[in-house]
Tab-separated table of C-alpha atoms in Angstrom:
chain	number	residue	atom	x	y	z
E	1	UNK	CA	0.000	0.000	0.000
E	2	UNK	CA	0.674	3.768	-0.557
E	3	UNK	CA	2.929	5.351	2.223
E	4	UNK	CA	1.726	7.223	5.211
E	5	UNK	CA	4.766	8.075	7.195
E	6	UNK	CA	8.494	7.823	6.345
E	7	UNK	CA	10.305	4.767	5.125
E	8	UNK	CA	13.726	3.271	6.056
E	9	UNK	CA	14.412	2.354	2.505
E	10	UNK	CA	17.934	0.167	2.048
E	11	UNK	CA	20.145	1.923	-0.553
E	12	UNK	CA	23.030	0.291	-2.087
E	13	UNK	CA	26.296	2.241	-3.745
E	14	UNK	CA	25.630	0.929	-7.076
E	15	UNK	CA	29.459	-0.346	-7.648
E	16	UNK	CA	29.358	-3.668	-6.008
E	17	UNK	CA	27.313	-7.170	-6.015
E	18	UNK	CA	27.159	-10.569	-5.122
E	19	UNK	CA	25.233	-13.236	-7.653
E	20	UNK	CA	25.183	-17.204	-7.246
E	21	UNK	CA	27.894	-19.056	-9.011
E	22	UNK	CA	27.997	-21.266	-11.616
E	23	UNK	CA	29.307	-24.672	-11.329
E	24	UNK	CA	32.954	-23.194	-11.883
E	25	UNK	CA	36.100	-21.488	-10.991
E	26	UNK	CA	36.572	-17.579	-11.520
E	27	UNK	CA	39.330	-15.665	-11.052
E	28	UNK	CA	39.912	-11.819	-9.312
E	29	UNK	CA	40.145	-9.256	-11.741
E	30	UNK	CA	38.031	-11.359	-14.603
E	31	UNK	CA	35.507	-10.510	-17.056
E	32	UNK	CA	32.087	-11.449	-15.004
E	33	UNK	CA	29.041	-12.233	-16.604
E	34	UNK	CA	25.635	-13.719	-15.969
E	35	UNK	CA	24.859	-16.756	-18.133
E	36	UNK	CA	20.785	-17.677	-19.668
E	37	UNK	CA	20.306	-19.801	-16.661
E	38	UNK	CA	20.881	-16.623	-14.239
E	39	UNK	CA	24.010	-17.717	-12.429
E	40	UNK	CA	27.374	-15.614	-12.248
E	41	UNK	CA	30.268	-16.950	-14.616
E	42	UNK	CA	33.483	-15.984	-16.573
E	43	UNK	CA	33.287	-14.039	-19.464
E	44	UNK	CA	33.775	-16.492	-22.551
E	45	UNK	CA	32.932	-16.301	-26.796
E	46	UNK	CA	29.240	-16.789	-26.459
E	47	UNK	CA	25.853	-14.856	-27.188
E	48	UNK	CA	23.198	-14.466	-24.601
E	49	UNK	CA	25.502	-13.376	-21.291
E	50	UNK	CA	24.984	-10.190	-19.746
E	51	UNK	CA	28.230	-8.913	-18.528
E	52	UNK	CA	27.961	-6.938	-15.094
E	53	UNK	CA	31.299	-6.251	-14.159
E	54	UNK	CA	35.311	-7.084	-12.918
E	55	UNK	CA	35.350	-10.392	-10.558
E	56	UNK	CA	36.360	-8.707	-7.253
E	57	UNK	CA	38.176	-12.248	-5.617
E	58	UNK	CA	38.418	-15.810	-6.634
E	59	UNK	CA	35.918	-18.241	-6.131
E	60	UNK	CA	36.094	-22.063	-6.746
E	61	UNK	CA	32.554	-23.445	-7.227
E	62	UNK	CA	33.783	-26.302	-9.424
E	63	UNK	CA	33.093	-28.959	-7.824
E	64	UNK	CA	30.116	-27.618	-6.547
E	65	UNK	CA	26.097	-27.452	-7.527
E	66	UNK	CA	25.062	-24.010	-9.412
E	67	UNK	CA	24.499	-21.465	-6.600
E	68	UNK	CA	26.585	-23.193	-3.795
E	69	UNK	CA	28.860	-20.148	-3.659
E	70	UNK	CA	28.383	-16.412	-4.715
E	71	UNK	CA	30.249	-14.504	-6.269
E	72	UNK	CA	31.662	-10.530	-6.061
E	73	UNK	CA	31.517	-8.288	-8.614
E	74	UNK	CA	32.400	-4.164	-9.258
E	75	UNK	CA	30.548	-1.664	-11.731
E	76	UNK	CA	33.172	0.957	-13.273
E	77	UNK	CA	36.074	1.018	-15.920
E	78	UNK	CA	38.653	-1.521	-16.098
E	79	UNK	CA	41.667	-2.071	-18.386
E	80	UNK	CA	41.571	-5.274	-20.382
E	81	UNK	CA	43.500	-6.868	-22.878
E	82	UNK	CA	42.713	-6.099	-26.489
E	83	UNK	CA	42.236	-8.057	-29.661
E	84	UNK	CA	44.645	-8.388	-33.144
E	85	UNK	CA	43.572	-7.672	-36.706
E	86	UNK	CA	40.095	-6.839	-37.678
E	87	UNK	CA	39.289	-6.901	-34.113
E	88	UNK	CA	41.494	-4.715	-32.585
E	89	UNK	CA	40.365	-1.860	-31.044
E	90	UNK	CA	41.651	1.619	-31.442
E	91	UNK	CA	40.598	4.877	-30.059
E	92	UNK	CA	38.736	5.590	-33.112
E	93	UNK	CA	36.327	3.158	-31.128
E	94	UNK	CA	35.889	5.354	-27.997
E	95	UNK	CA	32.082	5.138	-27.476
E	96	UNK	CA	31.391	2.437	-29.081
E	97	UNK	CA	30.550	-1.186	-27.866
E	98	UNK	CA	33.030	-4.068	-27.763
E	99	UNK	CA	32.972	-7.275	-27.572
E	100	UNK	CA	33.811	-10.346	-25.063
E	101	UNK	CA	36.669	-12.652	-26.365
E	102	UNK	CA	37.197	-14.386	-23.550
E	103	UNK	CA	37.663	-13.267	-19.366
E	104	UNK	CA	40.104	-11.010	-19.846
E	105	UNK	CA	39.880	-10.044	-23.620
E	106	UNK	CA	38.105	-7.724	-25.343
E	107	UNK	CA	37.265	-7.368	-29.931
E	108	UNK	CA	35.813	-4.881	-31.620
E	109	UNK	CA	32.960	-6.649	-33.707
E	110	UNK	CA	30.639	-9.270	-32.495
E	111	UNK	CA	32.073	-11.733	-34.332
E	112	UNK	CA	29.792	-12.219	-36.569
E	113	UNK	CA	26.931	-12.365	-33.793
E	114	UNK	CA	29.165	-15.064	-31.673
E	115	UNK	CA	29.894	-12.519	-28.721
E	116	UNK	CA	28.300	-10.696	-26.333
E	117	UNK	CA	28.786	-6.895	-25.494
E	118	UNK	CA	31.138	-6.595	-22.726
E	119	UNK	CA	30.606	-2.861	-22.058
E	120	UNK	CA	31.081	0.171	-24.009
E	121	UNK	CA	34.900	1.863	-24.921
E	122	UNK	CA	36.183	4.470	-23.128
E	123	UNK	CA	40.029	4.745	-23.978
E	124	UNK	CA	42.662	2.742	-25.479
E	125	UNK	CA	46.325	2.623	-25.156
E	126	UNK	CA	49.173	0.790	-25.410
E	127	UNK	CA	48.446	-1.977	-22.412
E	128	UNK	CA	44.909	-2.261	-23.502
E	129	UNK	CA	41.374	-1.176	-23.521
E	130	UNK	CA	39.240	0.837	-20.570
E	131	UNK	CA	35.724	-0.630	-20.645
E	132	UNK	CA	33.230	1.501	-18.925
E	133	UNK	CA	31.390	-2.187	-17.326
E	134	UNK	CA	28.267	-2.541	-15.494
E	135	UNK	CA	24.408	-3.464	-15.095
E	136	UNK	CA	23.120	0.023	-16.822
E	137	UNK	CA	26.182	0.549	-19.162
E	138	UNK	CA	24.706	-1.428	-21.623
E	139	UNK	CA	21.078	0.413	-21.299
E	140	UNK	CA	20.213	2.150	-24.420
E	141	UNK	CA	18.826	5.974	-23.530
E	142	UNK	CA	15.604	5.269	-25.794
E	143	UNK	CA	14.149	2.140	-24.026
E	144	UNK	CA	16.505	-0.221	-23.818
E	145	UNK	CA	15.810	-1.729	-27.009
E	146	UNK	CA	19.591	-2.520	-28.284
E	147	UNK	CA	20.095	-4.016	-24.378
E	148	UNK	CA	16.939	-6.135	-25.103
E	149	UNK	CA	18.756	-7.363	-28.644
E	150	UNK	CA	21.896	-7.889	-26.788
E	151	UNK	CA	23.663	-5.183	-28.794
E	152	UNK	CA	24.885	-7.714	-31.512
E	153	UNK	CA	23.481	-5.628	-34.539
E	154	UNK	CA	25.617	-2.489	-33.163
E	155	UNK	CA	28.536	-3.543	-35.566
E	156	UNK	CA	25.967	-3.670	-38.859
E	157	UNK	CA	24.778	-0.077	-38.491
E	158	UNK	CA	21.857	-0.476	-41.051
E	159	UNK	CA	20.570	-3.206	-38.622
E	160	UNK	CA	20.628	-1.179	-35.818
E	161	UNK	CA	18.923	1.490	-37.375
E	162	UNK	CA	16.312	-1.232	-38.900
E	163	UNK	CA	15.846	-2.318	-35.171
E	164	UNK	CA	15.241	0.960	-33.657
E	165	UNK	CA	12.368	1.484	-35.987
E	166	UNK	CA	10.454	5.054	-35.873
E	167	UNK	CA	12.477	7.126	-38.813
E	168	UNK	CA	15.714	6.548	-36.333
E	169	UNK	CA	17.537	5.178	-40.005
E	170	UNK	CA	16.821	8.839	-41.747
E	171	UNK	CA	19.053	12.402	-41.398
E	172	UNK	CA	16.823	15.184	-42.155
E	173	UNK	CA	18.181	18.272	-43.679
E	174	UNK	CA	16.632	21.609	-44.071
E	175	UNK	CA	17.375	24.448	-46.439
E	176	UNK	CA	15.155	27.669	-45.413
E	177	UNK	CA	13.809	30.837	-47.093
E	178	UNK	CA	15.102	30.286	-50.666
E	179	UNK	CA	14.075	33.214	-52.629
E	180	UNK	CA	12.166	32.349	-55.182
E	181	UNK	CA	12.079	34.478	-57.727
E	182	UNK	CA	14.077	32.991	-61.040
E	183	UNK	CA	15.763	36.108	-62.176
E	184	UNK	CA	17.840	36.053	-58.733
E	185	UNK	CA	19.293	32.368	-59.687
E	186	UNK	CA	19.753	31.969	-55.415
E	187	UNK	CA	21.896	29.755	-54.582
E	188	UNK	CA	21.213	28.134	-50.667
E	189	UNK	CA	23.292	25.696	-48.994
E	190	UNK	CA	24.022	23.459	-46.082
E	191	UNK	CA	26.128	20.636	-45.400
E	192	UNK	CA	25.507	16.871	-44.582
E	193	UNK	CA	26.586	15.579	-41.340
E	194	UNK	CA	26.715	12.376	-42.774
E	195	UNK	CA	27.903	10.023	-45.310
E	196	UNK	CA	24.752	8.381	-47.225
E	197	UNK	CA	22.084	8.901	-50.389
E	198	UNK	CA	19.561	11.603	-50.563
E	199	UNK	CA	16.406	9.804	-50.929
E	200	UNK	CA	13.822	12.343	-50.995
E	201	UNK	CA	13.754	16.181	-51.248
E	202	UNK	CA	10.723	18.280	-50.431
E	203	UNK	CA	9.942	21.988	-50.847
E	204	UNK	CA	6.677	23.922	-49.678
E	205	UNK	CA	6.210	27.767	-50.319
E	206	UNK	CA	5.012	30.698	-48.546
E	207	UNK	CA	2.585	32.205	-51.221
E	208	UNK	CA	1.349	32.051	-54.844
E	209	UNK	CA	3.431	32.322	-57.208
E	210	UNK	CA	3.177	34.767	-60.608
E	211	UNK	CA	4.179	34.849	-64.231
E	212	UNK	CA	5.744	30.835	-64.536
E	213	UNK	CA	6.843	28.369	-62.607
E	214	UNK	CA	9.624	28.386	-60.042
E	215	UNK	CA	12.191	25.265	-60.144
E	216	UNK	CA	14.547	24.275	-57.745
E	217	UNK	CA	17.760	22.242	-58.385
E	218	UNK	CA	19.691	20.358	-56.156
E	219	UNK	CA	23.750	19.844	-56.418
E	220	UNK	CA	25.992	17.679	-54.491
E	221	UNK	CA	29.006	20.135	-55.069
E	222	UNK	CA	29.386	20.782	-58.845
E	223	UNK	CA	26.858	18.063	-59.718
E	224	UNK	CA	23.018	17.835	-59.870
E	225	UNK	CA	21.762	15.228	-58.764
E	226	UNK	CA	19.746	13.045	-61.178
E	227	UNK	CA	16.035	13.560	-61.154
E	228	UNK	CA	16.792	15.974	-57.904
E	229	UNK	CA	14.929	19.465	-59.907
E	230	UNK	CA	11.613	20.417	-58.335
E	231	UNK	CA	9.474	22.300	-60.557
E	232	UNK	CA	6.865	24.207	-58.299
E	233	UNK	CA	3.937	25.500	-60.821
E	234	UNK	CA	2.407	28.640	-61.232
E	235	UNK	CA	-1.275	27.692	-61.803
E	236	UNK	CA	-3.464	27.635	-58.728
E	237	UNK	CA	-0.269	28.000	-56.097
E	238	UNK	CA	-0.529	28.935	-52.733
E	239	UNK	CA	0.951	29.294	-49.590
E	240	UNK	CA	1.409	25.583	-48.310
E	241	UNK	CA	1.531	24.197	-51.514
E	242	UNK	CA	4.670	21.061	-51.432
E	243	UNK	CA	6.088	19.047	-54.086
E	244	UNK	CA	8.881	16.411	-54.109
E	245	UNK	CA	11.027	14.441	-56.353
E	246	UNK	CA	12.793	11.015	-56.222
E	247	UNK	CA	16.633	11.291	-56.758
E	248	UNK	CA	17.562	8.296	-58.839
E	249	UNK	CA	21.196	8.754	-59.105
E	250	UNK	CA	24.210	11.062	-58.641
E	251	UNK	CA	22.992	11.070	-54.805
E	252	UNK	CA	25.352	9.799	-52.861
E	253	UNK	CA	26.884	12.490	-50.163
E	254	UNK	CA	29.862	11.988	-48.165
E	255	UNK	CA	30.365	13.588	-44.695
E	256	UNK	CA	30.973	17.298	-45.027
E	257	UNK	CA	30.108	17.538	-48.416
E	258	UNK	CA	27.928	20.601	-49.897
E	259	UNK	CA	24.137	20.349	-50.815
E	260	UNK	CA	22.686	23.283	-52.865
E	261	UNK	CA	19.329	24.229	-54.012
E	262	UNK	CA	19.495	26.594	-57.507
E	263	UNK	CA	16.664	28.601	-57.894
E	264	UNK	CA	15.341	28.776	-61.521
E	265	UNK	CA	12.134	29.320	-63.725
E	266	UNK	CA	10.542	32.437	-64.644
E	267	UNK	CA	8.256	33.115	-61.117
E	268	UNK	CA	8.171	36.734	-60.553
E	269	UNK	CA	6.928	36.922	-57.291
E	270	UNK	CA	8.751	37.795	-54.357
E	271	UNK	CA	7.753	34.306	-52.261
E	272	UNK	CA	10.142	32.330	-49.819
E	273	UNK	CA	10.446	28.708	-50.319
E	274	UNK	CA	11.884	25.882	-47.877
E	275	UNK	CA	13.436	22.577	-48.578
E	276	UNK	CA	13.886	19.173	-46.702
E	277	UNK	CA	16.348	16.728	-47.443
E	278	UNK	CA	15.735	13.343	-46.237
E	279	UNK	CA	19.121	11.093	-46.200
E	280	UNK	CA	19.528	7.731	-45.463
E	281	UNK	CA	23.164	7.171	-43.595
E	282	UNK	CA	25.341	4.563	-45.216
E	283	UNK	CA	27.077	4.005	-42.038
């Protein structure tokens, strides 16, 4: 029920936990992770373990039953080692999650969807890689849903983005109060904060226009891109009025690179137009 007077509510400090052991031996200062049947264990290559931490002191539960012996664990960063090749992890991976190799070793990709996240990269140097570790490390800010796929599509970005659903795969770009009168030939830009295709390109005006039609062009630097020219008609326009096109080639943006609108057509009217960009991210 409700309360009705103060409560002496048991806090914890967050940084330190006991779980029931497996049926094994783990060592201080190892990889610790809770396995599908709930039980504390050492970090290993496998999907499906939830890792929650450093091992704090060894514990021998070998020859024991599941849950004989517990286990101490400790939220925070640790140092461990770091993988070779393809998997090795340099600070161009600071943020991003890595990967359990084994219970003291740490990859880059998921192998393929083999591994389980271990925690996510904080620095890197020479003796290894800092690991911020922990139960809520691994909680994504919009509902936990990566947590709930175990993170493994975080190394295929256009999964990720496919499993976060809701538009979270799209950039949107606008370009506002474009002249549009033809004579002027404005020329608006901005610049993509992203590497990907443009996909769609809106406009919508602020009045009628007068005399012709206005168009509107759109260049990745020099180049248009192909079927990327909206042609916004005279005839019955009013404020509100948006068209679109489909780019179908000569799309593709890299980050930092220029996007321009042209303004063209013989409109004579002094109306403001606005673009939006839609972009899907390559990576």
């Amino acid at each position: 029920m409700a309360l009705t007077k103060d409560r002496n509510t048991v806090s914890r400090s967050g940084e330190q936990f006991s779980y029931p052991l497996a049926a094994t031996k783990v060592y201080a200062g190892s990889i610790g992770v809770i396995n599908a049947s709930g039980f504390l264990t050492k970090g290993s290559t496998a999907t499906g373990l939830k890792c929650v931490g450093r091992i704090s002191a060894q514990v021998d539960n070998s020859a024991g039953l599941a849950g004989d012996l517990a286990g101490e664990v400790e939220n925070g960063i640790f140092r461990w080692k770091n993988s070779a090749a393809a998997d090795a992890i340099t600070l161009a991976e600071v943020g991003s999650v890595c990967y359990i190799v084994d219970d003291e070793t740490v990859a880059k990709t998921s192998g393929t969807g083999t591994r389980s996240p271990a925690g996510i990269i904080e620095d890197v140097d020479s003796d290894g890689v800092w690991v911020r570790m922990g139960q809520d490390a691994l909680v994504a800010p919009a509902g936990a849903l990566l947590a709930a796929n175990n993170l493994s599509d975080l190394d295929t970005p256009a999964t990720a983005r496919a499993n976060l659903g809701g538009g979270a795969d799209k950039i949107i770009l606008e370009i506002r109060d474009i002249n549009l009168v033809g004579a002027t030939a404005e020329v608006k830009r901005t610049v993509s904060p992203v590497a990907g295709t443009i996909d769609k390109i809106y406009s919508v005006i602020d009045g009628a226009l007068t005399t012709g039609a206005a168009t509107l062009t759109a260049k990745i630097g020099a180049v248009a891109v192909t079927d990327g020219v909206i042609t916004v008609a005279q005839a019955a326009s009013a404020a509100g009025d948006v068209d679109s096109v489909t780019p179908s080639a000569a799309k593709t943006v890299a980050a930092g690179n220029v996007i321009s609108i042209t303004v063209g057509g013989t409109n004579d009217a002094a109306k403001l137009g606005h673009v939006v960009l839609v972009i899907t991210p390559s990576a």
